[in-house]
């Protein structure tokens, strides 16, 4: 664990209180649908969307419906009810689903994970890079100490595991980037996870995209949805970093400022 990860503090109570804006962000998503329809359209490859802690596929329905109906992807939820952490059988079920989607469509799949779901996505990509096209995380605290979030106690209660417990059989070092193109979407006003722990190191196939969002609304925030669609639309094997030029600079701050 790095010194930075050790010193990160959870978001303030003020930011935690502001998580209520997730409701308004959903309204903004509905209002922005005509504009979001202008986002790039991809090649229809399979996409697996993984929900956050104690959330279910219902929480990602808006994003999945948009990617299916507006962008033509073959999108699947994780099909395991509520996400209570790595309980018995969860890891194997996710591995089986990745294999099923990849085999059914005869193509690599993209993994999109919100919060804890993003941690799963990264680890699955490390275990199965031959089946994964790219990884996109939304507010996922992979680079910080587990206690740099306001949800670590909930995780321990829900999963029955220690928040800092690492299973070496599930992808290894959490902070290490997967060997596939990886995008980390984060917000400095995240009220659940310290934003510094949700950023990816910039590299040849890694990047971070900043938006101004709550944590609980990130999965349907218009800026996040557009960024996800933009990243998914890239041709396989031709990944390039997100382009913030022009009008996008107004919606997407420089993450390294």
JSON list of C-alpha atoms in Angstrom, two decimals:
[
{"chain": "A", "resi": 1, "resn": "UNK", "atom": "CA", "xyz": [0.00, 0.00, 0.00]},
{"chain": "A", "resi": 2, "resn": "UNK", "atom": "CA", "xyz": [1.39, 3.43, -0.96]},
{"chain": "A", "resi": 3, "resn": "UNK", "atom": "CA", "xyz": [1.83, 6.31, 1.44]},
{"chain": "A", "resi": 4, "resn": "UNK", "atom": "CA", "xyz": [-0.81, 8.23, -0.51]},
{"chain": "A", "resi": 5, "resn": "UNK", "atom": "CA", "xyz": [-3.30, 5.42, -0.11]},
{"chain": "A", "resi": 6, "resn": "UNK", "atom": "CA", "xyz": [-2.61, 5.28, 3.62]},
{"chain": "A", "resi": 7, "resn": "UNK", "atom": "CA", "xyz": [-3.22, 9.00, 4.15]},
{"chain": "A", "resi": 8, "resn": "UNK", "atom": "CA", "xyz": [-6.42, 9.41, 2.14]},
{"chain": "A", "resi": 9, "resn": "UNK", "atom": "CA", "xyz": [-9.42, 10.41, 4.23]},
{"chain": "A", "resi": 10, "resn": "UNK", "atom": "CA", "xyz": [-13.06, 9.63, 3.48]},
{"chain": "A", "resi": 11, "resn": "UNK", "atom": "CA", "xyz": [-15.13, 12.46, 1.96]},
{"chain": "A", "resi": 12, "resn": "UNK", "atom": "CA", "xyz": [-16.49, 15.03, 4.37]},
{"chain": "A", "resi": 13, "resn": "UNK", "atom": "CA", "xyz": [-19.90, 14.87, 6.00]},
{"chain": "A", "resi": 14, "resn": "UNK", "atom": "CA", "xyz": [-20.93, 17.79, 3.80]},
{"chain": "A", "resi": 15, "resn": "UNK", "atom": "CA", "xyz": [-20.16, 15.83, 0.63]},
{"chain": "A", "resi": 16, "resn": "UNK", "atom": "CA", "xyz": [-21.87, 12.79, 2.08]},
{"chain": "A", "resi": 17, "resn": "UNK", "atom": "CA", "xyz": [-24.98, 14.87, 2.76]},
{"chain": "A", "resi": 18, "resn": "UNK", "atom": "CA", "xyz": [-24.87, 16.16, -0.83]},
{"chain": "A", "resi": 19, "resn": "UNK", "atom": "CA", "xyz": [-25.30, 12.63, -2.17]},
{"chain": "A", "resi": 20, "resn": "UNK", "atom": "CA", "xyz": [-29.03, 13.39, -2.23]},
{"chain": "A", "resi": 21, "resn": "UNK", "atom": "CA", "xyz": [-28.44, 15.20, -5.54]},
{"chain": "A", "resi": 22, "resn": "UNK", "atom": "CA", "xyz": [-28.32, 11.78, -7.21]},
{"chain": "A", "resi": 23, "resn": "UNK", "atom": "CA", "xyz": [-32.10, 12.12, -7.62]},
{"chain": "A", "resi": 24, "resn": "UNK", "atom": "CA", "xyz": [-31.69, 15.38, -9.54]},
{"chain": "A", "resi": 25, "resn": "UNK", "atom": "CA", "xyz": [-28.89, 13.84, -11.61]},
{"chain": "A", "resi": 26, "resn": "UNK", "atom": "CA", "xyz": [-31.32, 11.15, -12.76]},
{"chain": "A", "resi": 27, "resn": "UNK", "atom": "CA", "xyz": [-33.71, 13.89, -13.82]},
{"chain": "A", "resi": 28, "resn": "UNK", "atom": "CA", "xyz": [-30.84, 15.54, -15.69]},
{"chain": "A", "resi": 29, "resn": "UNK", "atom": "CA", "xyz": [-30.14, 12.23, -17.42]},
{"chain": "A", "resi": 30, "resn": "UNK", "atom": "CA", "xyz": [-33.74, 11.99, -18.65]},
{"chain": "A", "resi": 31, "resn": "UNK", "atom": "CA", "xyz": [-33.65, 15.59, -19.84]},
{"chain": "A", "resi": 32, "resn": "UNK", "atom": "CA", "xyz": [-30.33, 15.07, -21.60]},
{"chain": "A", "resi": 33, "resn": "UNK", "atom": "CA", "xyz": [-31.37, 11.96, -23.57]},
{"chain": "A", "resi": 34, "resn": "UNK", "atom": "CA", "xyz": [-31.80, 13.87, -26.86]},
{"chain": "A", "resi": 35, "resn": "UNK", "atom": "CA", "xyz": [-28.23, 15.18, -26.55]},
{"chain": "A", "resi": 36, "resn": "UNK", "atom": "CA", "xyz": [-26.87, 11.88, -25.30]},
{"chain": "A", "resi": 37, "resn": "UNK", "atom": "CA", "xyz": [-28.25, 10.20, -28.41]},
{"chain": "A", "resi": 38, "resn": "UNK", "atom": "CA", "xyz": [-25.58, 12.15, -30.31]},
{"chain": "A", "resi": 39, "resn": "UNK", "atom": "CA", "xyz": [-22.81, 10.25, -28.51]},
{"chain": "A", "resi": 40, "resn": "UNK", "atom": "CA", "xyz": [-20.77, 7.95, -30.77]},
{"chain": "A", "resi": 41, "resn": "UNK", "atom": "CA", "xyz": [-22.35, 4.64, -31.68]},
{"chain": "A", "resi": 42, "resn": "UNK", "atom": "CA", "xyz": [-20.18, 1.55, -31.45]},
{"chain": "A", "resi": 43, "resn": "UNK", "atom": "CA", "xyz": [-20.07, -1.88, -33.07]},
{"chain": "A", "resi": 44, "resn": "UNK", "atom": "CA", "xyz": [-22.62, -3.63, -30.86]},
{"chain": "A", "resi": 45, "resn": "UNK", "atom": "CA", "xyz": [-20.14, -5.75, -28.92]},
{"chain": "A", "resi": 46, "resn": "UNK", "atom": "CA", "xyz": [-21.18, -7.30, -25.57]},
{"chain": "A", "resi": 47, "resn": "UNK", "atom": "CA", "xyz": [-20.99, -5.15, -22.44]},
{"chain": "A", "resi": 48, "resn": "UNK", "atom": "CA", "xyz": [-21.29, -6.35, -18.84]},
{"chain": "A", "resi": 49, "resn": "UNK", "atom": "CA", "xyz": [-22.36, -3.74, -16.27]},
{"chain": "A", "resi": 50, "resn": "UNK", "atom": "CA", "xyz": [-21.60, -4.48, -12.60]},
{"chain": "A", "resi": 51, "resn": "UNK", "atom": "CA", "xyz": [-23.44, -2.66, -9.75]},
{"chain": "A", "resi": 52, "resn": "UNK", "atom": "CA", "xyz": [-22.05, -1.13, -6.59]},
{"chain": "A", "resi": 53, "resn": "UNK", "atom": "CA", "xyz": [-22.23, -2.24, -2.97]},
{"chain": "A", "resi": 54, "resn": "UNK", "atom": "CA", "xyz": [-25.71, -3.43, -1.84]},
{"chain": "A", "resi": 55, "resn": "UNK", "atom": "CA", "xyz": [-27.07, -2.34, -5.22]},
{"chain": "A", "resi": 56, "resn": "UNK", "atom": "CA", "xyz": [-28.60, -4.61, -7.85]},
{"chain": "A", "resi": 57, "resn": "UNK", "atom": "CA", "xyz": [-29.08, -4.56, -11.61]},
{"chain": "A", "resi": 58, "resn": "UNK", "atom": "CA", "xyz": [-31.97, -2.16, -11.00]},
{"chain": "A", "resi": 59, "resn": "UNK", "atom": "CA", "xyz": [-29.42, 0.55, -10.16]},
{"chain": "A", "resi": 60, "resn": "UNK", "atom": "CA", "xyz": [-27.76, 0.23, -13.59]},
{"chain": "A", "resi": 61, "resn": "UNK", "atom": "CA", "xyz": [-30.96, -0.13, -15.61]},
{"chain": "A", "resi": 62, "resn": "UNK", "atom": "CA", "xyz": [-30.87, 3.44, -16.95]},
{"chain": "A", "resi": 63, "resn": "UNK", "atom": "CA", "xyz": [-27.29, 3.07, -18.22]},
{"chain": "A", "resi": 64, "resn": "UNK", "atom": "CA", "xyz": [-27.89, -0.42, -19.62]},
{"chain": "A", "resi": 65, "resn": "UNK", "atom": "CA", "xyz": [-31.11, 0.60, -21.37]},
{"chain": "A", "resi": 66, "resn": "UNK", "atom": "CA", "xyz": [-29.40, 3.60, -22.94]},
{"chain": "A", "resi": 67, "resn": "UNK", "atom": "CA", "xyz": [-26.47, 1.52, -24.20]},
{"chain": "A", "resi": 68, "resn": "UNK", "atom": "CA", "xyz": [-28.84, -1.13, -25.57]},
{"chain": "A", "resi": 69, "resn": "UNK", "atom": "CA", "xyz": [-31.59, 0.95, -27.16]},
{"chain": "A", "resi": 70, "resn": "UNK", "atom": "CA", "xyz": [-29.61, 4.00, -28.23]},
{"chain": "A", "resi": 71, "resn": "UNK", "atom": "CA", "xyz": [-26.20, 2.53, -29.00]},
{"chain": "A", "resi": 72, "resn": "UNK", "atom": "CA", "xyz": [-26.97, -1.04, -29.98]},
{"chain": "A", "resi": 73, "resn": "UNK", "atom": "CA", "xyz": [-24.68, -2.91, -27.59]},
{"chain": "A", "resi": 74, "resn": "UNK", "atom": "CA", "xyz": [-25.46, -6.38, -26.27]},
{"chain": "A", "resi": 75, "resn": "UNK", "atom": "CA", "xyz": [-25.66, -5.32, -22.62]},
{"chain": "A", "resi": 76, "resn": "UNK", "atom": "CA", "xyz": [-26.04, -7.57, -19.59]},
{"chain": "A", "resi": 77, "resn": "UNK", "atom": "CA", "xyz": [-26.46, -6.96, -15.90]},
{"chain": "A", "resi": 78, "resn": "UNK", "atom": "CA", "xyz": [-24.56, -9.10, -13.44]},
{"chain": "A", "resi": 79, "resn": "UNK", "atom": "CA", "xyz": [-27.60, -11.32, -12.62]},
{"chain": "A", "resi": 80, "resn": "UNK", "atom": "CA", "xyz": [-26.75, -11.94, -8.95]},
{"chain": "A", "resi": 81, "resn": "UNK", "atom": "CA", "xyz": [-29.28, -9.82, -7.10]},
{"chain": "A", "resi": 82, "resn": "UNK", "atom": "CA", "xyz": [-27.81, -7.34, -4.64]},
{"chain": "A", "resi": 83, "resn": "UNK", "atom": "CA", "xyz": [-24.05, -6.93, -4.47]},
{"chain": "A", "resi": 84, "resn": "UNK", "atom": "CA", "xyz": [-23.11, -7.93, -0.95]},
{"chain": "A", "resi": 85, "resn": "UNK", "atom": "CA", "xyz": [-19.42, -8.28, -1.70]},
{"chain": "A", "resi": 86, "resn": "UNK", "atom": "CA", "xyz": [-17.34, -11.35, -2.50]},
{"chain": "A", "resi": 87, "resn": "UNK", "atom": "CA", "xyz": [-19.51, -13.89, -0.78]},
{"chain": "A", "resi": 88, "resn": "UNK", "atom": "CA", "xyz": [-19.30, -17.58, -1.61]},
{"chain": "A", "resi": 89, "resn": "UNK", "atom": "CA", "xyz": [-19.86, -18.21, -5.31]},
{"chain": "A", "resi": 90, "resn": "UNK", "atom": "CA", "xyz": [-19.90, -14.56, -6.44]},
{"chain": "A", "resi": 91, "resn": "UNK", "atom": "CA", "xyz": [-16.49, -14.62, -8.10]},
{"chain": "A", "resi": 92, "resn": "UNK", "atom": "CA", "xyz": [-17.16, -17.89, -9.93]},
{"chain": "A", "resi": 93, "resn": "UNK", "atom": "CA", "xyz": [-20.54, -16.63, -11.15]},
{"chain": "A", "resi": 94, "resn": "UNK", "atom": "CA", "xyz": [-18.92, -13.49, -12.61]},
{"chain": "A", "resi": 95, "resn": "UNK", "atom": "CA", "xyz": [-16.20, -15.51, -14.32]},
{"chain": "A", "resi": 96, "resn": "UNK", "atom": "CA", "xyz": [-18.85, -17.82, -15.78]},
{"chain": "A", "resi": 97, "resn": "UNK", "atom": "CA", "xyz": [-20.86, -14.84, -17.03]},
{"chain": "A", "resi": 98, "resn": "UNK", "atom": "CA", "xyz": [-17.84, -13.27, -18.75]},
{"chain": "A", "resi": 99, "resn": "UNK", "atom": "CA", "xyz": [-17.17, -16.58, -20.47]},
{"chain": "A", "resi": 100, "resn": "UNK", "atom": "CA", "xyz": [-20.84, -16.97, -21.43]},
{"chain": "A", "resi": 101, "resn": "UNK", "atom": "CA", "xyz": [-21.12, -13.50, -22.96]},
{"chain": "A", "resi": 102, "resn": "UNK", "atom": "CA", "xyz": [-17.83, -13.81, -24.79]},
{"chain": "A", "resi": 103, "resn": "UNK", "atom": "CA", "xyz": [-18.65, -17.26, -26.16]},
{"chain": "A", "resi": 104, "resn": "UNK", "atom": "CA", "xyz": [-22.23, -16.37, -27.11]},
{"chain": "A", "resi": 105, "resn": "UNK", "atom": "CA", "xyz": [-21.19, -13.34, -29.14]},
{"chain": "A", "resi": 106, "resn": "UNK", "atom": "CA", "xyz": [-17.84, -14.69, -30.27]},
{"chain": "A", "resi": 107, "resn": "UNK", "atom": "CA", "xyz": [-16.12, -11.46, -29.21]},
{"chain": "A", "resi": 108, "resn": "UNK", "atom": "CA", "xyz": [-14.30, -9.82, -26.35]},
{"chain": "A", "resi": 109, "resn": "UNK", "atom": "CA", "xyz": [-16.55, -7.98, -23.91]},
{"chain": "A", "resi": 110, "resn": "UNK", "atom": "CA", "xyz": [-16.28, -4.57, -22.26]},
{"chain": "A", "resi": 111, "resn": "UNK", "atom": "CA", "xyz": [-16.68, -4.36, -18.48]},
{"chain": "A", "resi": 112, "resn": "UNK", "atom": "CA", "xyz": [-18.34, -1.33, -16.88]},
{"chain": "A", "resi": 113, "resn": "UNK", "atom": "CA", "xyz": [-18.35, -1.26, -13.09]},
{"chain": "A", "resi": 114, "resn": "UNK", "atom": "CA", "xyz": [-19.87, 1.25, -10.68]},
{"chain": "A", "resi": 115, "resn": "UNK", "atom": "CA", "xyz": [-18.07, 1.62, -7.33]},
{"chain": "A", "resi": 116, "resn": "UNK", "atom": "CA", "xyz": [-17.47, -1.91, -5.96]},
{"chain": "A", "resi": 117, "resn": "UNK", "atom": "CA", "xyz": [-18.55, -3.26, -9.33]},
{"chain": "A", "resi": 118, "resn": "UNK", "atom": "CA", "xyz": [-15.59, -1.45, -10.88]},
{"chain": "A", "resi": 119, "resn": "UNK", "atom": "CA", "xyz": [-13.21, -3.27, -8.55]},
{"chain": "A", "resi": 120, "resn": "UNK", "atom": "CA", "xyz": [-14.69, -6.54, -9.79]},
{"chain": "A", "resi": 121, "resn": "UNK", "atom": "CA", "xyz": [-14.31, -5.38, -13.40]},
{"chain": "A", "resi": 122, "resn": "UNK", "atom": "CA", "xyz": [-10.62, -4.63, -12.97]},
{"chain": "A", "resi": 123, "resn": "UNK", "atom": "CA", "xyz": [-9.89, -7.96, -11.34]},
{"chain": "A", "resi": 124, "resn": "UNK", "atom": "CA", "xyz": [-11.86, -9.94, -13.92]},
{"chain": "A", "resi": 125, "resn": "UNK", "atom": "CA", "xyz": [-9.89, -8.25, -16.68]},
{"chain": "A", "resi": 126, "resn": "UNK", "atom": "CA", "xyz": [-6.63, -9.25, -15.01]},
{"chain": "A", "resi": 127, "resn": "UNK", "atom": "CA", "xyz": [-7.79, -12.84, -14.78]},
{"chain": "A", "resi": 128, "resn": "UNK", "atom": "CA", "xyz": [-9.29, -13.05, -18.28]},
{"chain": "A", "resi": 129, "resn": "UNK", "atom": "CA", "xyz": [-7.59, -10.48, -20.54]},
{"chain": "A", "resi": 130, "resn": "UNK", "atom": "CA", "xyz": [-8.15, -12.68, -23.58]},
{"chain": "A", "resi": 131, "resn": "UNK", "atom": "CA", "xyz": [-11.91, -12.18, -23.15]},
{"chain": "A", "resi": 132, "resn": "UNK", "atom": "CA", "xyz": [-11.99, -8.50, -22.10]},
{"chain": "A", "resi": 133, "resn": "UNK", "atom": "CA", "xyz": [-11.87, -5.60, -24.55]},
{"chain": "A", "resi": 134, "resn": "UNK", "atom": "CA", "xyz": [-11.70, -2.74, -22.05]},
{"chain": "A", "resi": 135, "resn": "UNK", "atom": "CA", "xyz": [-12.62, -1.71, -18.50]},
{"chain": "A", "resi": 136, "resn": "UNK", "atom": "CA", "xyz": [-14.52, 1.41, -17.42]},
{"chain": "A", "resi": 137, "resn": "UNK", "atom": "CA", "xyz": [-14.96, 2.20, -13.73]},
{"chain": "A", "resi": 138, "resn": "UNK", "atom": "CA", "xyz": [-17.33, 4.72, -12.13]},
{"chain": "A", "resi": 139, "resn": "UNK", "atom": "CA", "xyz": [-16.22, 6.04, -8.74]},
{"chain": "A", "resi": 140, "resn": "UNK", "atom": "CA", "xyz": [-14.34, 2.83, -7.90]},
{"chain": "A", "resi": 141, "resn": "UNK", "atom": "CA", "xyz": [-11.80, 3.19, -5.04]},
{"chain": "A", "resi": 142, "resn": "UNK", "atom": "CA", "xyz": [-9.12, 0.82, -6.33]},
{"chain": "A", "resi": 143, "resn": "UNK", "atom": "CA", "xyz": [-6.12, 3.04, -5.52]},
{"chain": "A", "resi": 144, "resn": "UNK", "atom": "CA", "xyz": [-6.90, 3.99, -1.93]},
{"chain": "A", "resi": 145, "resn": "UNK", "atom": "CA", "xyz": [-7.10, 2.35, 1.46]},
{"chain": "A", "resi": 146, "resn": "UNK", "atom": "CA", "xyz": [-10.54, 0.71, 1.89]},
{"chain": "A", "resi": 147, "resn": "UNK", "atom": "CA", "xyz": [-11.16, 2.98, 4.87]},
{"chain": "A", "resi": 148, "resn": "UNK", "atom": "CA", "xyz": [-10.80, 6.06, 2.68]},
{"chain": "A", "resi": 149, "resn": "UNK", "atom": "CA", "xyz": [-14.48, 5.55, 1.86]},
{"chain": "A", "resi": 150, "resn": "UNK", "atom": "CA", "xyz": [-17.64, 6.15, 3.86]},
{"chain": "A", "resi": 151, "resn": "UNK", "atom": "CA", "xyz": [-18.86, 2.67, 2.96]},
{"chain": "A", "resi": 152, "resn": "UNK", "atom": "CA", "xyz": [-16.24, 0.36, 4.44]},
{"chain": "A", "resi": 153, "resn": "UNK", "atom": "CA", "xyz": [-18.33, -0.51, 7.49]},
{"chain": "A", "resi": 154, "resn": "UNK", "atom": "CA", "xyz": [-21.29, -1.32, 5.24]},
{"chain": "A", "resi": 155, "resn": "UNK", "atom": "CA", "xyz": [-19.04, -3.57, 3.17]},
{"chain": "A", "resi": 156, "resn": "UNK", "atom": "CA", "xyz": [-17.85, -5.47, 6.24]},
{"chain": "A", "resi": 157, "resn": "UNK", "atom": "CA", "xyz": [-21.42, -5.89, 7.47]},
{"chain": "A", "resi": 158, "resn": "UNK", "atom": "CA", "xyz": [-22.76, -6.98, 4.07]},
{"chain": "A", "resi": 159, "resn": "UNK", "atom": "CA", "xyz": [-19.94, -9.30, 3.04]},
{"chain": "A", "resi": 160, "resn": "UNK", "atom": "CA", "xyz": [-18.78, -10.69, 6.37]},
{"chain": "A", "resi": 161, "resn": "UNK", "atom": "CA", "xyz": [-15.21, -9.91, 5.29]},
{"chain": "A", "resi": 162, "resn": "UNK", "atom": "CA", "xyz": [-12.66, -7.33, 6.41]},
{"chain": "A", "resi": 163, "resn": "UNK", "atom": "CA", "xyz": [-12.54, -4.33, 4.10]},
{"chain": "A", "resi": 164, "resn": "UNK", "atom": "CA", "xyz": [-8.80, -4.71, 3.61]},
{"chain": "A", "resi": 165, "resn": "UNK", "atom": "CA", "xyz": [-8.97, -8.46, 2.99]},
{"chain": "A", "resi": 166, "resn": "UNK", "atom": "CA", "xyz": [-7.52, -9.30, -0.44]},
{"chain": "A", "resi": 167, "resn": "UNK", "atom": "CA", "xyz": [-8.08, -12.59, -2.22]},
{"chain": "A", "resi": 168, "resn": "UNK", "atom": "CA", "xyz": [-4.90, -13.29, -4.25]},
{"chain": "A", "resi": 169, "resn": "UNK", "atom": "CA", "xyz": [-6.92, -15.65, -6.45]},
{"chain": "A", "resi": 170, "resn": "UNK", "atom": "CA", "xyz": [-9.08, -12.75, -7.66]},
{"chain": "A", "resi": 171, "resn": "UNK", "atom": "CA", "xyz": [-6.75, -10.73, -9.86]},
{"chain": "A", "resi": 172, "resn": "UNK", "atom": "CA", "xyz": [-4.01, -9.85, -7.37]},
{"chain": "A", "resi": 173, "resn": "UNK", "atom": "CA", "xyz": [-3.01, -6.26, -6.55]},
{"chain": "A", "resi": 174, "resn": "UNK", "atom": "CA", "xyz": [-6.13, -4.09, -6.75]},
{"chain": "A", "resi": 175, "resn": "UNK", "atom": "CA", "xyz": [-4.29, -0.88, -7.63]},
{"chain": "A", "resi": 176, "resn": "UNK", "atom": "CA", "xyz": [-2.37, -2.42, -10.53]},
{"chain": "A", "resi": 177, "resn": "UNK", "atom": "CA", "xyz": [-4.07, -1.59, -13.85]},
{"chain": "A", "resi": 178, "resn": "UNK", "atom": "CA", "xyz": [-5.51, -4.41, -15.94]},
{"chain": "A", "resi": 179, "resn": "UNK", "atom": "CA", "xyz": [-3.60, -5.41, -19.10]},
{"chain": "A", "resi": 180, "resn": "UNK", "atom": "CA", "xyz": [-6.38, -3.95, -21.28]},
{"chain": "A", "resi": 181, "resn": "UNK", "atom": "CA", "xyz": [-7.47, -0.36, -22.02]},
{"chain": "A", "resi": 182, "resn": "UNK", "atom": "CA", "xyz": [-8.82, 1.07, -18.77]},
{"chain": "A", "resi": 183, "resn": "UNK", "atom": "CA", "xyz": [-10.77, 4.26, -18.02]},
{"chain": "A", "resi": 184, "resn": "UNK", "atom": "CA", "xyz": [-11.48, 5.51, -14.50]},
{"chain": "A", "resi": 185, "resn": "UNK", "atom": "CA", "xyz": [-14.33, 8.04, -14.22]},
{"chain": "A", "resi": 186, "resn": "UNK", "atom": "CA", "xyz": [-14.32, 9.94, -10.93]},
{"chain": "A", "resi": 187, "resn": "UNK", "atom": "CA", "xyz": [-15.65, 13.05, -9.19]},
{"chain": "A", "resi": 188, "resn": "UNK", "atom": "CA", "xyz": [-13.94, 15.35, -6.70]},
{"chain": "A", "resi": 189, "resn": "UNK", "atom": "CA", "xyz": [-17.36, 15.89, -5.10]},
{"chain": "A", "resi": 190, "resn": "UNK", "atom": "CA", "xyz": [-17.90, 12.16, -4.53]},
{"chain": "A", "resi": 191, "resn": "UNK", "atom": "CA", "xyz": [-19.44, 11.84, -1.08]},
{"chain": "A", "resi": 192, "resn": "UNK", "atom": "CA", "xyz": [-18.69, 8.14, -0.59]},
{"chain": "A", "resi": 193, "resn": "UNK", "atom": "CA", "xyz": [-15.17, 7.48, -1.89]},
{"chain": "A", "resi": 194, "resn": "UNK", "atom": "CA", "xyz": [-12.05, 9.68, -1.68]},
{"chain": "A", "resi": 195, "resn": "UNK", "atom": "CA", "xyz": [-11.68, 10.81, -5.28]},
{"chain": "A", "resi": 196, "resn": "UNK", "atom": "CA", "xyz": [-7.89, 10.41, -5.28]},
{"chain": "A", "resi": 197, "resn": "UNK", "atom": "CA", "xyz": [-8.35, 6.67, -4.81]},
{"chain": "A", "resi": 198, "resn": "UNK", "atom": "CA", "xyz": [-10.63, 6.47, -7.86]},
{"chain": "A", "resi": 199, "resn": "UNK", "atom": "CA", "xyz": [-8.06, 7.81, -10.34]},
{"chain": "A", "resi": 200, "resn": "UNK", "atom": "CA", "xyz": [-6.01, 5.67, -12.70]},
{"chain": "A", "resi": 201, "resn": "UNK", "atom": "CA", "xyz": [-2.39, 6.37, -13.55]},
{"chain": "A", "resi": 202, "resn": "UNK", "atom": "CA", "xyz": [-2.05, 7.78, -17.06]},
{"chain": "A", "resi": 203, "resn": "UNK", "atom": "CA", "xyz": [-0.34, 5.42, -19.46]},
{"chain": "A", "resi": 204, "resn": "UNK", "atom": "CA", "xyz": [-0.39, 3.97, -22.93]},
{"chain": "A", "resi": 205, "resn": "UNK", "atom": "CA", "xyz": [-3.82, 2.43, -22.36]},
{"chain": "A", "resi": 206, "resn": "UNK", "atom": "CA", "xyz": [-4.97, 3.92, -19.05]},
{"chain": "A", "resi": 207, "resn": "UNK", "atom": "CA", "xyz": [-6.70, 7.22, -18.26]},
{"chain": "A", "resi": 208, "resn": "UNK", "atom": "CA", "xyz": [-8.90, 9.12, -15.84]},
{"chain": "A", "resi": 209, "resn": "UNK", "atom": "CA", "xyz": [-11.94, 11.22, -16.76]},
{"chain": "A", "resi": 210, "resn": "UNK", "atom": "CA", "xyz": [-13.24, 13.73, -14.22]},
{"chain": "A", "resi": 211, "resn": "UNK", "atom": "CA", "xyz": [-16.89, 14.72, -13.97]},
{"chain": "A", "resi": 212, "resn": "UNK", "atom": "CA", "xyz": [-18.82, 16.79, -11.43]},
{"chain": "A", "resi": 213, "resn": "UNK", "atom": "CA", "xyz": [-21.17, 14.26, -9.87]},
{"chain": "A", "resi": 214, "resn": "UNK", "atom": "CA", "xyz": [-22.30, 12.56, -6.71]},
{"chain": "A", "resi": 215, "resn": "UNK", "atom": "CA", "xyz": [-21.24, 8.97, -6.11]},
{"chain": "A", "resi": 216, "resn": "UNK", "atom": "CA", "xyz": [-24.75, 7.56, -5.99]},
{"chain": "A", "resi": 217, "resn": "UNK", "atom": "CA", "xyz": [-25.73, 9.33, -9.21]},
{"chain": "A", "resi": 218, "resn": "UNK", "atom": "CA", "xyz": [-22.63, 8.57, -11.23]},
{"chain": "A", "resi": 219, "resn": "UNK", "atom": "CA", "xyz": [-24.18, 5.63, -13.06]},
{"chain": "A", "resi": 220, "resn": "UNK", "atom": "CA", "xyz": [-26.79, 7.87, -14.68]},
{"chain": "A", "resi": 221, "resn": "UNK", "atom": "CA", "xyz": [-25.08, 11.27, -14.66]},
{"chain": "A", "resi": 222, "resn": "UNK", "atom": "CA", "xyz": [-25.22, 12.66, -18.22]},
{"chain": "A", "resi": 223, "resn": "UNK", "atom": "CA", "xyz": [-21.47, 13.37, -18.35]},
{"chain": "A", "resi": 224, "resn": "UNK", "atom": "CA", "xyz": [-20.65, 9.87, -17.14]},
{"chain": "A", "resi": 225, "resn": "UNK", "atom": "CA", "xyz": [-23.08, 8.23, -19.55]},
{"chain": "A", "resi": 226, "resn": "UNK", "atom": "CA", "xyz": [-21.65, 10.18, -22.49]},
{"chain": "A", "resi": 227, "resn": "UNK", "atom": "CA", "xyz": [-18.09, 9.28, -21.49]},
{"chain": "A", "resi": 228, "resn": "UNK", "atom": "CA", "xyz": [-18.99, 5.59, -21.20]},
{"chain": "A", "resi": 229, "resn": "UNK", "atom": "CA", "xyz": [-20.62, 5.65, -24.65]},
{"chain": "A", "resi": 230, "resn": "UNK", "atom": "CA", "xyz": [-17.61, 7.45, -26.12]},
{"chain": "A", "resi": 231, "resn": "UNK", "atom": "CA", "xyz": [-15.16, 4.92, -24.71]},
{"chain": "A", "resi": 232, "resn": "UNK", "atom": "CA", "xyz": [-17.22, 1.92, -25.81]},
{"chain": "A", "resi": 233, "resn": "UNK", "atom": "CA", "xyz": [-17.48, 3.26, -29.36]},
{"chain": "A", "resi": 234, "resn": "UNK", "atom": "CA", "xyz": [-13.76, 2.95, -30.04]},
{"chain": "A", "resi": 235, "resn": "UNK", "atom": "CA", "xyz": [-12.74, 0.28, -32.50]},
{"chain": "A", "resi": 236, "resn": "UNK", "atom": "CA", "xyz": [-11.15, -2.77, -30.96]},
{"chain": "A", "resi": 237, "resn": "UNK", "atom": "CA", "xyz": [-7.38, -2.44, -30.91]},
{"chain": "A", "resi": 238, "resn": "UNK", "atom": "CA", "xyz": [-7.52, 1.31, -31.65]},
{"chain": "A", "resi": 239, "resn": "UNK", "atom": "CA", "xyz": [-7.97, 2.74, -28.15]},
{"chain": "A", "resi": 240, "resn": "UNK", "atom": "CA", "xyz": [-7.03, 6.37, -27.60]},
{"chain": "A", "resi": 241, "resn": "UNK", "atom": "CA", "xyz": [-7.41, 8.65, -24.55]},
{"chain": "A", "resi": 242, "resn": "UNK", "atom": "CA", "xyz": [-10.59, 10.66, -24.14]},
{"chain": "A", "resi": 243, "resn": "UNK", "atom": "CA", "xyz": [-10.57, 13.90, -26.13]},
{"chain": "A", "resi": 244, "resn": "UNK", "atom": "CA", "xyz": [-11.38, 16.88, -23.87]},
{"chain": "A", "resi": 245, "resn": "UNK", "atom": "CA", "xyz": [-11.00, 19.52, -26.59]},
{"chain": "A", "resi": 246, "resn": "UNK", "atom": "CA", "xyz": [-13.74, 21.91, -27.70]},
{"chain": "A", "resi": 247, "resn": "UNK", "atom": "CA", "xyz": [-17.07, 21.80, -25.88]},
{"chain": "A", "resi": 248, "resn": "UNK", "atom": "CA", "xyz": [-16.01, 18.77, -23.84]},
{"chain": "A", "resi": 249, "resn": "UNK", "atom": "CA", "xyz": [-13.62, 20.91, -21.81]},
{"chain": "A", "resi": 250, "resn": "UNK", "atom": "CA", "xyz": [-16.71, 22.58, -20.30]},
{"chain": "A", "resi": 251, "resn": "UNK", "atom": "CA", "xyz": [-18.17, 19.28, -19.07]},
{"chain": "A", "resi": 252, "resn": "UNK", "atom": "CA", "xyz": [-14.94, 17.44, -18.28]},
{"chain": "A", "resi": 253, "resn": "UNK", "atom": "CA", "xyz": [-12.35, 19.26, -16.12]},
{"chain": "A", "resi": 254, "resn": "UNK", "atom": "CA", "xyz": [-8.67, 18.48, -16.47]},
{"chain": "A", "resi": 255, "resn": "UNK", "atom": "CA", "xyz": [-8.23, 15.54, -14.05]},
{"chain": "A", "resi": 256, "resn": "UNK", "atom": "CA", "xyz": [-4.58, 16.39, -13.46]},
{"chain": "A", "resi": 257, "resn": "UNK", "atom": "CA", "xyz": [-5.00, 20.07, -12.64]}
]
